[in-house]
mmCIF file of C-alpha atoms in Angstrom:
data_model
loop_
_atom_site.group_PDB
_atom_site.id
_atom_site.type_symbol
_atom_site.label_atom_id
_atom_site.label_comp_id
_atom_site.label_asym_id
_atom_site.label_seq_id
_atom_site.Cartn_x
_atom_site.Cartn_y
_atom_site.Cartn_z
ATOM 1 C CA UNK P 1457 -39.597 -2.239 8.661
ATOM 2 C CA UNK P 1458 -36.184 -3.549 7.497
ATOM 3 C CA UNK P 1459 -33.610 -1.025 6.703
ATOM 4 C CA UNK P 1460 -31.939 -0.970 3.365
ATOM 5 C CA UNK P 1461 -28.336 -2.025 3.366
ATOM 6 C CA UNK P 1462 -25.667 0.146 1.903
ATOM 7 C CA UNK P 1463 -21.854 -0.216 1.431
ATOM 8 C CA UNK P 1464 -19.552 2.385 3.088
ATOM 9 C CA UNK P 1465 -16.131 2.175 1.512
ATOM 10 C CA UNK P 1466 -13.293 4.408 2.317
ATOM 11 C CA UNK P 1467 -9.475 4.094 2.712
ATOM 12 C CA UNK P 1468 -9.834 5.694 6.236
ATOM 13 C CA UNK P 1469 -11.510 3.326 8.824
ATOM 14 C CA UNK P 1470 -12.464 6.415 10.614
ATOM 15 C CA UNK P 1471 -14.438 8.014 7.689
ATOM 16 C CA UNK P 1472 -16.335 4.447 7.275
ATOM 17 C CA UNK P 1473 -17.237 4.574 10.898
ATOM 18 C CA UNK P 1474 -18.311 8.130 10.903
ATOM 19 C CA UNK P 1475 -20.647 7.631 8.007
ATOM 20 C CA UNK P 1476 -21.777 4.361 9.375
ATOM 21 C CA UNK P 1477 -22.642 5.973 12.827
ATOM 22 C CA UNK P 1478 -24.636 8.973 11.051
ATOM 23 C CA UNK P 1479 -26.492 6.523 8.701
ATOM 24 C CA UNK P 1480 -27.402 3.853 11.530
ATOM 25 C CA UNK P 1481 -28.086 6.157 14.357
ATOM 26 C CA UNK P 1482 -30.593 8.227 12.186
ATOM 27 C CA UNK P 1483 -32.337 5.014 10.904
ATOM 28 C CA UNK P 1484 -31.294 5.673 7.427
ATOM 29 C CA UNK P 1485 -29.647 2.367 6.481
ATOM 30 C CA UNK P 1486 -27.686 -0.674 7.836
ATOM 31 C CA UNK P 1487 -24.083 -0.491 6.655
ATOM 32 C CA UNK P 1488 -21.421 -2.919 5.636
ATOM 33 C CA UNK P 1489 -17.873 -1.442 5.957
ATOM 34 C CA UNK P 1490 -15.468 -2.281 3.122
ATOM 35 C CA UNK P 1491 -11.927 -0.786 2.723
ATOM 36 C CA UNK P 1492 -11.056 -1.812 -0.732
ATOM 37 C CA UNK P 1493 -12.739 -2.127 -4.133
ATOM 38 C CA UNK P 1494 -12.430 -5.976 -4.168
ATOM 39 C CA UNK P 1495 -14.067 -6.160 -0.921
ATOM 40 C CA UNK P 1496 -17.028 -3.939 -2.364
ATOM 41 C CA UNK P 1497 -17.314 -6.106 -5.500
ATOM 42 C CA UNK P 1498 -17.274 -9.405 -3.438
ATOM 43 C CA UNK P 1499 -19.934 -7.987 -1.201
ATOM 44 C CA UNK P 1500 -22.224 -6.891 -3.889
ATOM 45 C CA UNK P 1501 -21.840 -10.097 -5.576
ATOM 46 C CA UNK P 1502 -23.095 -11.838 -2.504
ATOM 47 C CA UNK P 1503 -25.822 -9.610 -1.195
ATOM 48 C CA UNK P 1504 -28.268 -7.346 -2.665
ATOM 49 C CA UNK P 1505 -27.010 -3.872 -2.070
ATOM 50 C CA UNK P 1506 -28.262 -0.927 -4.278
ATOM 51 C CA UNK P 1507 -26.069 1.842 -2.849
ATOM 52 C CA UNK P 1508 -22.401 2.202 -2.459
ATOM 53 C CA UNK P 1509 -21.084 5.258 -0.482
ATOM 54 C CA UNK P 1510 -17.123 5.899 -1.017
ATOM 55 C CA UNK P 1511 -14.423 8.265 -1.180
ATOM 56 C CA UNK P 1512 -12.686 9.185 -4.424
ATOM 57 C CA UNK P 1513 -10.493 6.163 -4.346
ATOM 58 C CA UNK P 1514 -9.697 3.231 -2.496
ATOM 59 C CA UNK P 1515 -6.366 1.387 -1.935
ATOM 60 C CA UNK P 1516 -6.738 -0.730 -5.159
ATOM 61 C CA UNK P 1517 -9.077 1.167 -7.317
ATOM 62 C CA UNK P 1518 -10.722 4.565 -7.996
ATOM 63 C CA UNK P 1519 -14.369 4.889 -7.112
ATOM 64 C CA UNK P 1520 -14.972 5.676 -10.675
ATOM 65 C CA UNK P 1521 -13.285 2.478 -12.003
ATOM 66 C CA UNK P 1522 -15.202 0.550 -9.412
ATOM 67 C CA UNK P 1523 -18.381 1.975 -10.350
ATOM 68 C CA UNK P 1524 -17.845 0.609 -13.958
ATOM 69 C CA UNK P 1525 -17.504 -2.936 -12.531
ATOM 70 C CA UNK P 1526 -20.727 -2.822 -10.341
ATOM 71 C CA UNK P 1527 -24.011 -4.022 -11.554
ATOM 72 C CA UNK P 1528 -26.225 -1.270 -13.385
ATOM 73 C CA UNK P 1529 -28.658 -1.476 -10.524
ATOM 74 C CA UNK P 1530 -26.133 -0.187 -8.073
ATOM 75 C CA UNK P 1531 -26.000 3.529 -7.366
ATOM 76 C CA UNK P 1532 -22.791 5.204 -6.098
ATOM 77 C CA UNK P 1533 -22.526 8.323 -3.819
ATOM 78 C CA UNK P 1534 -18.850 9.654 -3.911
ATOM 79 C CA UNK P 1535 -17.929 11.757 -0.841
ATOM 80 C CA UNK P 1536 -14.830 13.774 -1.159
ATOM 81 C CA UNK P 1537 -13.246 17.197 -1.519
ATOM 82 C CA UNK P 1538 -14.544 19.281 -4.403
ATOM 83 C CA UNK P 1539 -11.426 19.323 -6.242
ATOM 84 C CA UNK P 1540 -11.560 15.576 -6.493
ATOM 85 C CA UNK P 1541 -15.164 15.408 -7.204
ATOM 86 C CA UNK P 1542 -14.362 17.714 -10.278
ATOM 87 C CA UNK P 1543 -12.095 15.042 -11.726
ATOM 88 C CA UNK P 1544 -14.978 12.360 -11.852
ATOM 89 C CA UNK P 1545 -16.138 12.477 -15.450
ATOM 90 C CA UNK P 1546 -18.940 9.808 -14.974
ATOM 91 C CA UNK P 1547 -22.222 11.642 -14.771
ATOM 92 C CA UNK P 1548 -24.006 8.503 -13.267
ATOM 93 C CA UNK P 1549 -22.001 8.938 -10.047
ATOM 94 C CA UNK P 1550 -23.720 11.092 -7.365
ATOM 95 C CA UNK P 1551 -21.527 13.404 -5.629
ATOM 96 C CA UNK P 1552 -21.421 15.114 -2.328
ATOM 97 C CA UNK P 1553 -18.574 17.638 -1.308
ATOM 98 C CA UNK P 1554 -16.851 17.047 2.098
ATOM 99 C CA UNK P 1555 -16.786 18.128 4.719
ATOM 100 C CA UNK P 1556 -20.369 16.862 4.661
ATOM 101 C CA UNK P 1557 -23.164 17.718 7.063
ATOM 102 C CA UNK P 1558 -25.100 15.086 8.692
ATOM 103 C CA UNK P 1559 -28.309 16.278 7.355
ATOM 104 C CA UNK P 1560 -26.817 16.423 3.895
ATOM 105 C CA UNK P 1561 -25.418 13.086 4.160
ATOM 106 C CA UNK P 1562 -28.888 11.591 5.459
ATOM 107 C CA UNK P 1563 -31.011 13.384 2.728
ATOM 108 C CA UNK P 1564 -28.636 12.195 -0.143
ATOM 109 C CA UNK P 1565 -28.549 8.523 1.057
ATOM 110 C CA UNK P 1566 -32.339 8.455 1.462
ATOM 111 C CA UNK P 1567 -32.803 10.024 -1.975
ATOM 112 C CA UNK P 1568 -30.442 7.266 -3.410
ATOM 113 C CA UNK P 1569 -32.258 4.464 -1.625
ATOM 114 C CA UNK P 1570 -35.692 5.590 -3.047
ATOM 115 C CA UNK P 1571 -34.444 5.648 -6.511
ATOM 116 C CA UNK P 1572 -32.103 2.800 -6.160
ATOM 117 C CA UNK P 1573 -34.691 0.277 -7.142
ATOM 118 C CA UNK P 1574 -35.759 2.481 -10.222
ATOM 119 C CA UNK P 1575 -32.135 2.254 -11.365
ATOM 120 C CA UNK P 1576 -32.590 -1.524 -12.202
ATOM 121 C CA UNK P 1577 -34.795 -0.200 -15.127
ATOM 122 C CA UNK P 1578 -31.988 1.586 -16.689
ATOM 123 C CA UNK P 1579 -28.833 -0.093 -18.317
ATOM 124 C CA UNK P 1580 -25.683 2.049 -18.216
ATOM 125 C CA UNK P 1581 -22.971 0.767 -20.414
ATOM 126 C CA UNK P 1582 -20.200 -1.189 -18.599
ATOM 127 C CA UNK P 1583 -16.584 -1.473 -19.791
ATOM 128 C CA UNK P 1584 -15.795 -4.890 -21.374
ATOM 129 C CA UNK P 1585 -12.967 -6.999 -20.431
ATOM 130 C CA UNK P 1586 -11.163 -5.997 -23.375
ATOM 131 C CA UNK P 1587 -11.728 -2.113 -22.766
ATOM 132 C CA UNK P 1588 -10.536 -2.520 -19.164
ATOM 133 C CA UNK P 1589 -7.448 -4.449 -20.426
ATOM 134 C CA UNK P 1590 -6.669 -1.501 -22.962
ATOM 135 C CA UNK P 1591 -7.002 1.060 -20.320
ATOM 136 C CA UNK P 1592 -4.699 -0.923 -17.941
ATOM 137 C CA UNK P 1593 -2.227 -1.454 -20.655
ATOM 138 C CA UNK P 1594 -2.054 2.363 -21.296
ATOM 139 C CA UNK P 1595 -1.624 3.081 -17.786
ATOM 140 C CA UNK P 1596 1.162 0.543 -17.577
ATOM 141 C CA UNK P 1597 2.981 2.179 -20.504
ATOM 142 C CA UNK P 1598 2.590 5.574 -18.967
ATOM 143 C CA UNK P 1599 3.946 4.287 -15.899
ATOM 144 C CA UNK P 1600 6.718 2.521 -17.444
ATOM 145 C CA UNK P 1601 7.739 5.383 -19.924
ATOM 146 C CA UNK P 1602 7.044 8.476 -17.626
ATOM 147 C CA UNK P 1603 7.438 7.119 -14.011
ATOM 148 C CA UNK P 1604 3.903 7.861 -13.349
ATOM 149 C CA UNK P 1605 2.031 6.102 -10.463
ATOM 150 C CA UNK P 1606 -1.074 4.343 -11.380
ATOM 151 C CA UNK P 1607 -3.228 7.148 -9.863
ATOM 152 C CA UNK P 1608 -1.204 9.550 -12.074
ATOM 153 C CA UNK P 1609 -1.510 7.488 -15.209
ATOM 154 C CA UNK P 1610 -5.374 7.269 -14.547
ATOM 155 C CA UNK P 1611 -5.646 10.957 -14.205
ATOM 156 C CA UNK P 1612 -3.668 11.623 -16.969
ATOM 157 C CA UNK P 1613 -5.818 9.388 -19.227
ATOM 158 C CA UNK P 1614 -8.948 10.882 -17.528
ATOM 159 C CA UNK P 1615 -8.059 14.452 -18.189
ATOM 160 C CA UNK P 1616 -6.951 13.808 -21.922
ATOM 161 C CA UNK P 1617 -10.362 12.248 -22.270
ATOM 162 C CA UNK P 1618 -12.172 15.103 -20.767
ATOM 163 C CA UNK P 1619 -10.195 17.579 -22.800
ATOM 164 C CA UNK P 1620 -10.722 16.038 -26.116
ATOM 165 C CA UNK P 1621 -14.230 14.663 -25.382
ATOM 166 C CA UNK P 1622 -13.378 11.091 -26.050
ATOM 167 C CA UNK P 1623 -14.041 7.979 -24.034
ATOM 168 C CA UNK P 1624 -11.367 6.737 -21.946
ATOM 169 C CA UNK P 1625 -10.686 3.640 -23.854
ATOM 170 C CA UNK P 1626 -10.380 5.684 -27.094
ATOM 171 C CA UNK P 1627 -7.693 7.790 -25.303
ATOM 172 C CA UNK P 1628 -5.896 4.693 -24.110
ATOM 173 C CA UNK P 1629 -5.720 3.322 -27.612
ATOM 174 C CA UNK P 1630 -4.126 6.516 -28.784
ATOM 175 C CA UNK P 1631 -1.706 6.328 -25.953
ATOM 176 C CA UNK P 1632 -0.836 2.656 -26.902
ATOM 177 C CA UNK P 1633 -0.710 3.526 -30.630
ATOM 178 C CA UNK P 1634 1.913 6.013 -30.062
ATOM 179 C CA UNK P 1635 4.451 3.428 -28.530
#
């Protein structure tokens, strides 16, 4: 029986290797290691991969933003400390608090693999290029005006969105409108 292929993507090579070793030695899945969101997107576009396991952020993008760019049939398991998991506002991203036990990781990935094929039936809305551009422009403005890093600007937009119950693109438009 051929194992399902999953992508394991973390900033830390050590984290990638640890998770790969657990999943492959248990016979749960074959793993493709990636170290950036761009690498994940390229891999997903060339191979049929239904599950991405990653940390809260990669060097070039947060996991939440990456998830928005993936096909709707692709599930994501975010493994991070609880305080970072609490910042994730996308309810479609599965979460597992670290440090994670071997058994919890294996059980979570097996569950995602089982339901991964069913996810193809559900369509989650993806951000349009225009919406992504608005969010990037708002982050740029926050970075220029307030000296924030991109991650700080993203978190600011996330928090304001969660506090107001608005979508992130709506919050970004408000930030841009107040120029």
